[in-house]
Coordinates of C-alpha atoms and ligand atoms in Angstrom, one line a residue:
M701 CA 62.3 100.4 117.2
I702 CA 64.4 97.2 117.0
V703 CA 66.8 95.7 114.5
M704 CA 66.3 92.1 113.5
K705 CA 69.1 90.6 111.5
F706 CA 68.7 87.2 109.7
G707 CA 71.8 85.4 108.6
G708 CA 72.3 83.4 105.4
T709 CA 70.8 80.1 106.6
S710 CA 67.8 82.0 108.0
V711 CA 66.8 83.2 104.5
E712 CA 68.2 80.3 102.5
S713 CA 64.9 79.0 101.1
A714 CA 61.2 79.7 100.7
A715 CA 60.5 77.8 103.9
A716 CA 63.2 79.8 105.8
I717 CA 61.8 83.1 104.6
E718 CA 58.3 82.0 105.8
R719 CA 59.8 81.3 109.2
V720 CA 61.4 84.7 109.2
A721 CA 58.1 86.3 108.4
A722 CA 56.4 84.5 111.3
I723 CA 59.2 85.8 113.6
I724 CA 58.9 89.4 112.4
R725 CA 55.1 89.3 112.7
T726 CA 55.2 88.5 116.4
Q727 CA 57.3 91.7 116.9
F728 CA 55.8 94.0 114.4
E729 CA 54.6 96.4 117.1
R730 CA 58.2 97.0 118.1
Q731 CA 58.9 98.6 114.6
P732 CA 61.6 96.3 113.3
L733 CA 64.3 97.4 110.8
V734 CA 65.1 94.0 109.2
V735 CA 68.7 93.3 108.0
V736 CA 69.3 90.2 105.9
S737 CA 72.3 88.4 104.7
A738 CA 72.6 86.9 101.2
M739 CA 70.5 83.7 100.8
G740 CA 72.3 80.5 101.8
K741 CA 75.7 80.2 100.3
T742 CA 75.2 82.9 97.7
T743 CA 78.2 85.0 98.7
N744 CA 80.6 82.0 98.3
R745 CA 79.0 81.2 94.9
L746 CA 79.4 84.8 93.7
L747 CA 83.1 84.8 94.7
A748 CA 83.6 81.4 93.0
A749 CA 82.1 82.8 89.8
A750 CA 84.4 85.9 90.1
D751 CA 87.5 83.6 90.5
K752 CA 86.5 81.7 87.4
A753 CA 86.0 84.9 85.4
A754 CA 89.4 86.1 86.6
A755 CA 91.0 82.8 85.5
G756 CA 89.6 83.3 81.9
N757 CA 86.7 81.0 82.3
L758 CA 83.9 83.5 81.7
E759 CA 81.6 80.9 80.3
D760 CA 81.6 78.9 83.5
A761 CA 81.2 82.1 85.5
L762 CA 78.2 83.1 83.6
Q763 CA 76.7 79.6 84.0
N764 CA 77.1 80.1 87.8
S765 CA 75.3 83.4 87.5
E766 CA 72.4 81.6 85.7
E767 CA 72.2 79.0 88.4
L768 CA 72.1 81.7 91.1
R769 CA 69.3 83.4 89.1
D770 CA 67.3 80.1 89.0
F771 CA 67.9 79.6 92.7
H772 CA 66.6 83.0 93.7
R773 CA 63.7 82.8 91.3
R774 CA 62.7 79.4 92.7
E775 CA 63.0 80.1 96.4
A776 CA 61.8 83.7 96.5
G777 CA 59.2 83.0 93.8
A778 CA 57.5 80.5 96.1
V779 CA 56.8 83.2 98.7
I780 CA 56.3 86.3 96.7
P781 CA 52.6 87.1 96.1
S782 CA 51.4 87.0 92.5
E783 CA 50.8 90.8 92.3
S784 CA 54.5 91.3 93.0
R785 CA 55.8 88.7 90.4
A786 CA 56.5 91.3 87.8
A787 CA 58.4 93.3 90.4
M788 CA 60.4 90.2 91.3
E789 CA 61.3 89.6 87.6
A790 CA 62.5 93.2 87.3
V791 CA 64.7 92.8 90.4
L792 CA 66.2 89.6 89.0
E793 CA 66.7 91.1 85.5
N794 CA 68.4 94.2 86.8
H795 CA 70.7 92.5 89.3
F796 CA 71.7 89.6 87.1
E797 CA 72.3 91.8 84.1
A798 CA 74.6 94.0 86.3
L799 CA 76.3 90.9 87.7
E800 CA 77.1 89.6 84.2
T801 CA 78.6 93.0 83.4
T802 CA 80.7 92.8 86.6
L803 CA 81.9 89.3 85.7
Q804 CA 82.9 90.5 82.2
E805 CA 84.8 93.3 83.7
I806 CA 86.6 90.8 86.0
A807 CA 87.4 88.7 83.0
S808 CA 88.9 91.6 81.1
A809 CA 90.9 92.7 84.2
G810 CA 92.2 89.1 84.6
Q811 CA 91.9 89.6 88.4
V812 CA 89.4 90.3 91.1
T813 CA 90.6 93.7 92.4
P814 CA 89.3 94.7 95.9
A815 CA 86.8 97.0 94.3
L816 CA 85.5 94.3 92.0
W817 CA 85.4 91.8 94.9
D818 CA 83.1 94.2 96.7
E819 CA 81.0 94.8 93.6
V820 CA 80.5 91.1 92.8
S821 CA 79.9 90.0 96.4
S822 CA 77.4 92.8 97.0
Y823 CA 74.7 91.2 94.7
G824 CA 73.9 88.6 97.4
E825 CA 72.5 91.1 99.9
R826 CA 71.1 93.4 97.2
L827 CA 69.0 90.5 95.9
S828 CA 68.0 89.0 99.3
S829 CA 66.9 92.3 100.7
A830 CA 64.8 93.3 97.6
L831 CA 63.2 89.8 97.5
V832 CA 62.5 89.5 101.2
A833 CA 60.8 93.0 101.1
L834 CA 58.6 91.7 98.2
A835 CA 57.8 88.5 100.1
L836 CA 56.7 89.9 103.5
P837 CA 53.3 91.3 102.4
N838 CA 52.4 87.7 101.5
F839 CA 52.5 87.0 105.3
G840 CA 50.6 90.1 106.3
I841 CA 53.6 92.4 106.9
P842 CA 53.7 95.7 105.0
S843 CA 57.3 96.3 104.0
V844 CA 59.6 98.6 102.1
H845 CA 63.1 98.0 100.7
L846 CA 66.0 100.1 101.9
D847 CA 69.2 100.1 99.9
A848 CA 72.0 99.8 102.5
R849 CA 74.3 101.8 100.2
S850 CA 72.1 104.8 100.6
V851 CA 72.5 104.8 104.4
L852 CA 75.7 103.0 105.4
V853 CA 78.5 105.4 104.4
T854 CA 82.0 103.9 104.6
D855 CA 85.6 104.7 104.0
S856 CA 87.1 103.3 100.8
R857 CA 89.0 100.3 102.2
H858 CA 87.5 97.8 99.9
M859 CA 86.7 94.3 101.3
Q860 CA 87.1 95.6 104.9
A861 CA 85.5 99.0 104.9
L862 CA 84.7 100.9 108.1
P863 CA 81.6 103.0 108.6
L864 CA 81.9 106.8 108.8
Y865 CA 79.9 106.8 111.9
S866 CA 78.5 110.3 112.2
R867 CA 77.4 110.5 108.6
T868 CA 76.0 107.0 108.7
Y869 CA 74.0 107.6 111.9
A870 CA 72.7 110.8 110.5
R871 CA 71.5 109.0 107.4
F872 CA 69.8 106.2 109.4
K873 CA 68.0 108.8 111.4
E874 CA 66.9 110.8 108.4
K875 CA 66.1 108.0 106.0
A876 CA 65.6 104.7 107.8
A877 CA 63.8 105.6 111.0
P878 CA 60.9 107.4 109.3
L879 CA 60.2 104.3 107.1
L880 CA 59.2 102.3 110.1
Q881 CA 55.7 103.7 110.5
G882 CA 53.3 100.9 110.1
R883 CA 55.7 98.8 108.0
V884 CA 59.1 97.2 108.3
A885 CA 62.1 98.2 106.2
V886 CA 64.4 95.5 104.8
M887 CA 68.0 96.3 104.1
G888 CA 70.9 94.1 103.1
G889 CA 73.7 93.5 105.6
F890 CA 77.4 93.4 104.7
I891 CA 77.3 96.2 102.1
G892 CA 77.7 100.0 102.1
A893 CA 79.0 102.7 99.8
T894 CA 81.6 105.4 100.0
A895 CA 80.5 109.0 100.0
Q896 CA 81.2 109.0 96.2
G897 CA 78.7 106.1 95.9
E898 CA 81.2 103.3 95.2
T899 CA 80.0 99.9 96.6
T900 CA 82.0 98.6 99.6
T901 CA 81.7 95.7 102.0
L902 CA 82.4 95.3 105.7
G903 CA 84.3 92.0 105.3
R904 CA 83.0 88.4 105.5
G905 CA 80.3 87.8 108.1
G906 CA 79.8 91.6 108.1
S907 CA 76.0 91.5 108.3
D908 CA 76.1 91.3 112.1
F909 CA 78.1 94.5 112.0
S910 CA 75.6 96.2 109.7
A911 CA 72.8 95.3 112.1
A912 CA 74.7 96.9 115.0
I913 CA 75.4 100.0 113.0
A914 CA 71.8 100.2 112.0
G915 CA 70.7 99.7 115.6
A916 CA 73.0 102.5 116.8
G917 CA 71.8 104.7 113.9
I918 CA 68.1 104.4 114.7
E919 CA 68.8 104.2 118.5
A920 CA 67.0 100.8 118.6
E921 CA 66.0 99.4 121.9
E922 CA 67.4 96.0 121.0
I923 CA 69.5 94.3 118.2
Q924 CA 68.5 90.8 117.4
I925 CA 70.9 88.5 115.6
W926 CA 68.8 85.5 114.2
T927 CA 71.0 82.6 113.2
D928 CA 71.1 78.8 113.0
V929 CA 72.2 78.0 116.6
D930 CA 70.5 78.7 119.9
G931 CA 72.9 81.5 120.8
M932 CA 76.5 81.8 122.0
L933 CA 77.4 78.3 123.0
T934 CA 80.2 77.2 125.4
C935 CA 82.2 76.1 122.4
D936 CA 82.1 76.1 118.6
P937 CA 79.7 73.3 117.7
R938 CA 81.7 72.3 114.6
V939 CA 84.7 71.6 116.8
F940 CA 83.0 70.1 119.8
P941 CA 79.3 69.4 119.6
G942 CA 78.5 69.0 123.3
G943 CA 78.3 72.7 124.2
H944 CA 75.7 74.5 126.3
L945 CA 73.8 77.7 125.7
V946 CA 75.3 80.8 127.5
K947 CA 72.2 82.9 128.4
N948 CA 74.0 86.0 129.5
I949 CA 77.3 87.5 128.5
S950 CA 78.9 90.9 128.7
F951 CA 79.8 93.0 125.7
A952 CA 83.5 92.6 126.5
E953 CA 83.3 88.8 126.7
A954 CA 81.3 88.6 123.5
A955 CA 83.8 90.8 121.7
E956 CA 86.7 88.7 122.9
L957 CA 84.9 85.4 121.8
A958 CA 84.0 86.8 118.4
Y959 CA 87.5 88.0 117.8
F960 CA 89.0 84.6 118.7
G961 CA 86.8 82.8 116.3
A962 CA 83.2 82.4 117.6
K963 CA 81.7 83.0 114.1
V964 CA 78.2 83.3 115.4
L965 CA 79.0 87.1 115.9
H966 CA 81.2 89.3 113.7
P967 CA 84.0 90.8 116.0
A968 CA 83.0 94.4 115.2
T969 CA 79.4 93.9 116.1
V970 CA 79.5 95.0 119.7
L971 CA 81.3 98.3 119.1
P972 CA 78.2 100.3 118.0
A973 CA 76.0 98.5 120.5
V974 CA 78.4 99.4 123.4
E975 CA 78.6 103.0 122.3
K976 CA 74.8 103.4 122.5
N977 CA 74.4 100.8 125.2
I978 CA 71.9 98.7 123.1
P979 CA 71.5 95.1 124.2
V980 CA 72.2 92.4 121.6
R981 CA 70.4 89.1 121.5
I982 CA 71.5 86.0 119.5
L983 CA 68.5 83.8 118.6
N984 CA 67.7 80.7 116.6
S985 CA 65.4 81.3 113.6
R986 CA 64.5 77.6 113.6
R987 CA 63.7 77.6 117.3
P988 CA 62.4 81.1 118.1
D989 CA 61.1 80.1 121.5
V990 CA 64.6 79.4 122.9
P991 CA 65.6 82.5 124.9
G992 CA 69.0 82.7 123.2
T993 CA 71.9 84.8 124.4
L994 CA 71.6 88.3 125.8
I995 CA 74.7 90.4 125.4
H996 CA 74.7 93.5 127.5
A997 CA 76.8 96.0 129.5
E998 CA 76.5 94.4 132.9
S999 CA 78.6 91.4 133.8
V1000 CA 76.4 88.8 135.5
R1001 CA 78.1 87.0 138.4
C1002 CA 78.9 83.4 137.4
A1003 CA 80.1 80.5 139.4
N1004 CA 82.0 79.2 136.3
P1005 CA 85.1 81.3 135.6
V1006 CA 85.0 80.4 131.9
K1007 CA 81.9 81.4 129.9
S1008 CA 82.9 80.0 126.6
I1009 CA 85.8 78.6 124.6
A1010 CA 86.5 80.1 121.1
C1011 CA 88.9 78.7 118.6
K1012 CA 90.6 79.7 115.3
R1013 CA 92.0 77.1 113.0
E1014 CA 94.6 77.4 110.2
I1015 CA 96.8 79.7 112.2
T1016 CA 100.5 80.1 111.4
V1017 CA 103.0 80.6 114.2
V1018 CA 106.1 82.7 113.4
N1019 CA 109.0 82.3 115.7
I1020 CA 111.6 85.1 115.6
R1021 CA 114.9 84.7 117.5
S1022 CA 117.9 87.0 117.7
L1023 CA 120.6 87.4 120.3
R1024 CA 120.6 91.1 119.2
M1025 CA 117.3 91.4 121.2
L1026 CA 119.1 90.9 124.4
M1027 CA 119.1 94.2 126.3
A1028 CA 118.3 96.1 123.1
H1029 CA 115.5 98.5 122.5
G1030 CA 113.5 99.0 119.4
F1031 CA 113.7 95.4 118.3
L1032 CA 110.0 94.6 118.7
R1033 CA 109.1 97.8 116.8
R1034 CA 111.3 96.6 113.8
I1035 CA 109.6 93.2 113.8
F1036 CA 106.1 94.7 113.9
E1037 CA 106.9 97.2 111.2
V1038 CA 107.6 94.3 108.9
F1039 CA 104.1 92.9 109.5
D1040 CA 102.6 96.4 109.2
R1041 CA 104.2 97.1 105.9
H1042 CA 102.8 93.8 104.6
R1043 CA 99.4 94.6 106.0
T1044 CA 99.3 91.3 107.9
P1045 CA 97.5 91.4 111.2
V1046 CA 99.1 89.7 114.2
D1047 CA 96.8 88.0 116.7
M1048 CA 98.8 86.6 119.6
V1049 CA 102.2 87.5 120.8
S1050 CA 104.5 86.1 123.4
T1051 CA 108.1 87.2 124.0
S1052 CA 111.2 86.2 125.9
E1053 CA 114.5 88.0 126.2
V1054 CA 115.7 86.7 122.8
S1055 CA 112.7 85.5 121.0
V1056 CA 109.2 86.5 119.9
S1057 CA 106.5 84.1 118.8
L1058 CA 103.4 85.4 117.1
T1059 CA 100.4 84.1 115.2
I1060 CA 98.9 85.3 112.0
D1061 CA 96.0 84.0 109.9
Q1062 CA 96.7 85.7 106.6
T1063 CA 99.7 84.1 105.0
Q1064 CA 99.6 85.5 101.4
L1065 CA 102.6 87.8 102.1
L1066 CA 104.4 85.5 104.5
P1067 CA 107.3 84.7 102.1
D1068 CA 108.1 88.4 101.8
I1069 CA 107.7 88.9 105.6
E1070 CA 110.0 86.0 106.2
A1071 CA 112.6 87.3 103.8
E1072 CA 112.6 90.7 105.5
L1073 CA 112.7 89.3 109.0
S1074 CA 115.6 87.0 108.1
K1075 CA 117.8 90.0 107.7
I1076 CA 117.6 90.8 111.4
A1077 CA 116.8 87.4 113.0
E1078 CA 116.4 83.7 112.7
V1079 CA 112.9 82.9 111.6
S1080 CA 110.9 79.7 111.6
V1081 CA 107.3 79.2 110.5
V1082 CA 104.9 76.5 111.9
P1083 CA 101.7 76.2 109.8
S1084 CA 98.4 74.5 110.6
Q1085 CA 98.2 75.5 114.2
A1086 CA 95.0 76.5 116.2
I1087 CA 94.3 79.1 118.9
I1088 CA 92.1 78.1 121.8
C1089 CA 90.8 81.0 123.8
L1090 CA 89.0 80.7 127.1
V1091 CA 86.9 83.7 128.0
G1092 CA 85.2 84.9 131.1
D1093 CA 85.0 88.1 133.1
A1094 CA 85.8 86.2 136.3
L1095 CA 89.1 84.8 134.9
R1096 CA 91.0 87.7 136.4
E1097 CA 90.0 87.0 139.9
T1098 CA 90.0 83.2 139.9
P1099 CA 93.2 81.5 141.3
G1100 CA 94.4 78.2 140.1
L1101 CA 93.1 78.5 136.5
G1102 CA 96.6 77.9 135.0
A1103 CA 96.8 74.6 136.8
R1104 CA 93.4 73.5 135.6
I1105 CA 94.2 74.4 132.0
F1106 CA 97.6 72.6 132.0
T1107 CA 96.2 69.6 133.8
A1108 CA 93.4 69.3 131.2
L1109 CA 95.9 69.7 128.4
K1110 CA 98.6 67.4 130.0
D1111 CA 98.7 65.2 126.8
V1112 CA 98.7 68.0 124.3
N1113 CA 101.7 69.9 123.1
I1114 CA 101.2 73.6 123.9
R1115 CA 103.2 75.9 121.5
M1116 CA 102.3 79.3 122.9
I1117 CA 100.4 80.7 125.9
S1118 CA 99.1 84.2 126.3
Q1119 CA 96.9 86.1 128.7
G1120 CA 95.1 89.1 127.1
A1121 CA 95.6 92.5 128.6
S1122 CA 91.9 92.6 129.5
L1123 CA 92.7 89.7 131.9
M1124 CA 89.5 88.0 130.8
N1125 CA 91.0 85.6 128.3
M1126 CA 93.7 82.9 128.4
S1127 CA 94.8 81.5 125.0
V1128 CA 96.9 78.6 124.0
V1129 CA 98.2 77.5 120.6
V1130 CA 98.1 73.8 119.8
D1131 CA 98.7 71.8 116.7
G1132 CA 95.6 71.8 114.5
A1133 CA 95.5 68.0 114.7
D1134 CA 95.1 68.3 118.5
L1135 CA 92.3 70.9 118.4
T1136 CA 89.2 68.7 118.9
R1137 CA 90.9 66.7 121.7
A1138 CA 92.2 69.8 123.5
V1139 CA 88.8 71.6 123.3
G1140 CA 87.0 68.5 124.5
A1141 CA 89.4 68.2 127.5
L1142 CA 89.0 71.9 128.4
H1143 CA 85.3 71.8 128.0
R1144 CA 85.0 68.8 130.4
E1145 CA 87.2 70.6 132.9
F1146 CA 85.4 73.9 132.9
F1147 CA 81.7 73.0 132.1
N1148 CA 81.3 69.9 134.2
E1149 CA 79.1 71.8 136.5
L1150 CA 77.0 74.8 135.2
D1151 CA 75.8 77.9 137.0
P1152 CA 72.0 77.8 136.2
E1153 CA 71.8 81.6 136.2
V1154 CA 74.1 81.8 133.1
F1155 CA 73.9 78.5 131.3
Q1156 CA 71.1 76.3 130.0
Ligands
ADP1504 P1 74.8 83.5 110.0 O1 74.7 83.1 108.6 O2 73.4 83.4 110.7 O3 75.5 84.8 110.2 P2 77.2 82.1 110.9 O4 77.5 80.8 110.1 O5 78.0 83.3 110.5 O6 75.6 82.4 110.8 O7 77.4 81.9 112.4 C1 76.7 80.8 113.1 C2 77.7 79.6 113.3 O8 78.7 80.0 114.1 C3 77.1 78.4 113.9 O9 76.4 77.6 113.0 C4 78.3 77.8 114.5 O10 78.8 76.8 113.7 C5 79.4 78.9 114.6 N1 80.0 79.1 115.9 C6 81.3 79.2 116.2 N2 81.5 79.3 117.5 C7 80.3 79.4 118.1 C8 79.8 79.5 119.4 N3 80.7 79.7 120.5 N4 78.5 79.5 119.7 C9 77.6 79.3 118.7 N5 78.0 79.2 117.4 C10 79.3 79.2 117.1
LIG1505 N1 76.9 87.4 103.1 C1 78.1 87.8 103.7 C2 79.1 86.6 103.9 O1 78.8 85.5 103.5 C3 77.9 88.6 105.0 C4 77.2 87.8 106.1 O2 76.6 86.7 105.8 O3 77.2 88.2 107.2 O4 80.2 86.8 104.4
MG1506 MG1 77.5 85.3 110.3

């Protein structure tokens, strides 16, 4: 058995679904469990409709829902065989009627509560999975729909739920694996449900995580993440388009890159794969013949110390300075407690005897955090910064890297530096306006020559 996950762009249109079917057909013998994201930009559109409803603009929100219904009918309708047209209309009717009710609830609540956020954003994957399951027989692939909410059991942390692993794995074994006899099962990524049946989601980009959970649940021999790029590249193509394909990467390297912004993989994806030692492949659904990236337990020897450069934009640096820190203990704890109380994750930290600098990317509660910290220290906030993170297993044993990084960045103002405890990443914070220039310079420094075993 294998898991094949197709992201939003891979199922965005009739033509895309046809490509997906062709890819599944070639691997039908491997008993695929197919995981799909919402079609195209559906999740964003659902959330935009929710915001309109919350702002009292229910009419506009319902109009958006109608547009989404037309979009799904048009694209899926072009690939669903005529004998399943009535089933397709029933899927659309049920889901859009329920979506309208959810939008009305949001309008009466006057806000999108976390539970309503999950409810409204879940329709994307509920629709895409049901529709793709109806379309596959048109391409000679027998298929069945699997409601992710009946197998992926999560805690009740809405918008960022975590699976209850043992229950979830038991359900996958009991309900999903037996479906894969002579047909594929199609389930939506991103969504799950609590043990009480309340819909939850795993957070934005969570379909990759669903695929890995499903893979561990059915003990798949491989988890394939089909997307719109050739695999993990040496840098984010939207920041610097000249990157190369990384053919091999370790779980630890991939996790680090995902965490520091390589959107091609959701950061939690590797956890279930590591636990069951299942290789993960990233592949391009528009170019299925490209070998893609293989993520696995072994680290392949590589002549280049850096495998890839990840970056995160719109980062805020918080500088905290207090002479009371000098020789004192417990000060860092007090600082971090403030972030903890305001449920704001901290990414990077660097400290000196009297100051701490740290980065956050959620700033909704920053004014409260600043007010609290100001009682114990001087606080300054620098918005619009970017983290650049160089990742590679071999970083820890390569001398002279610091010199190469600083020389490459000699014309860029570096605000913070940190080396992760894993010793396989080096991160710097620069002004957002310098990001492209800085990444370009680092890319030229570290990928001028490429180890052909690892890069293509
Ligand atoms: P999907 O909808 O298939 O899940 P995503 O948009 O979530 O696709 O992820 C793919 C995108 O990730 C790419 O189009 C690319 O812009 C972005 N990306 C960021 N960093 C990297 C990287 N290092 N390698 C490849 N893609 C990256
Ligand atoms: N559809 C969800 C999102 O847009 C999940 C995913 O695509 O992975 O965030
Ligand atoms: Mg994604």
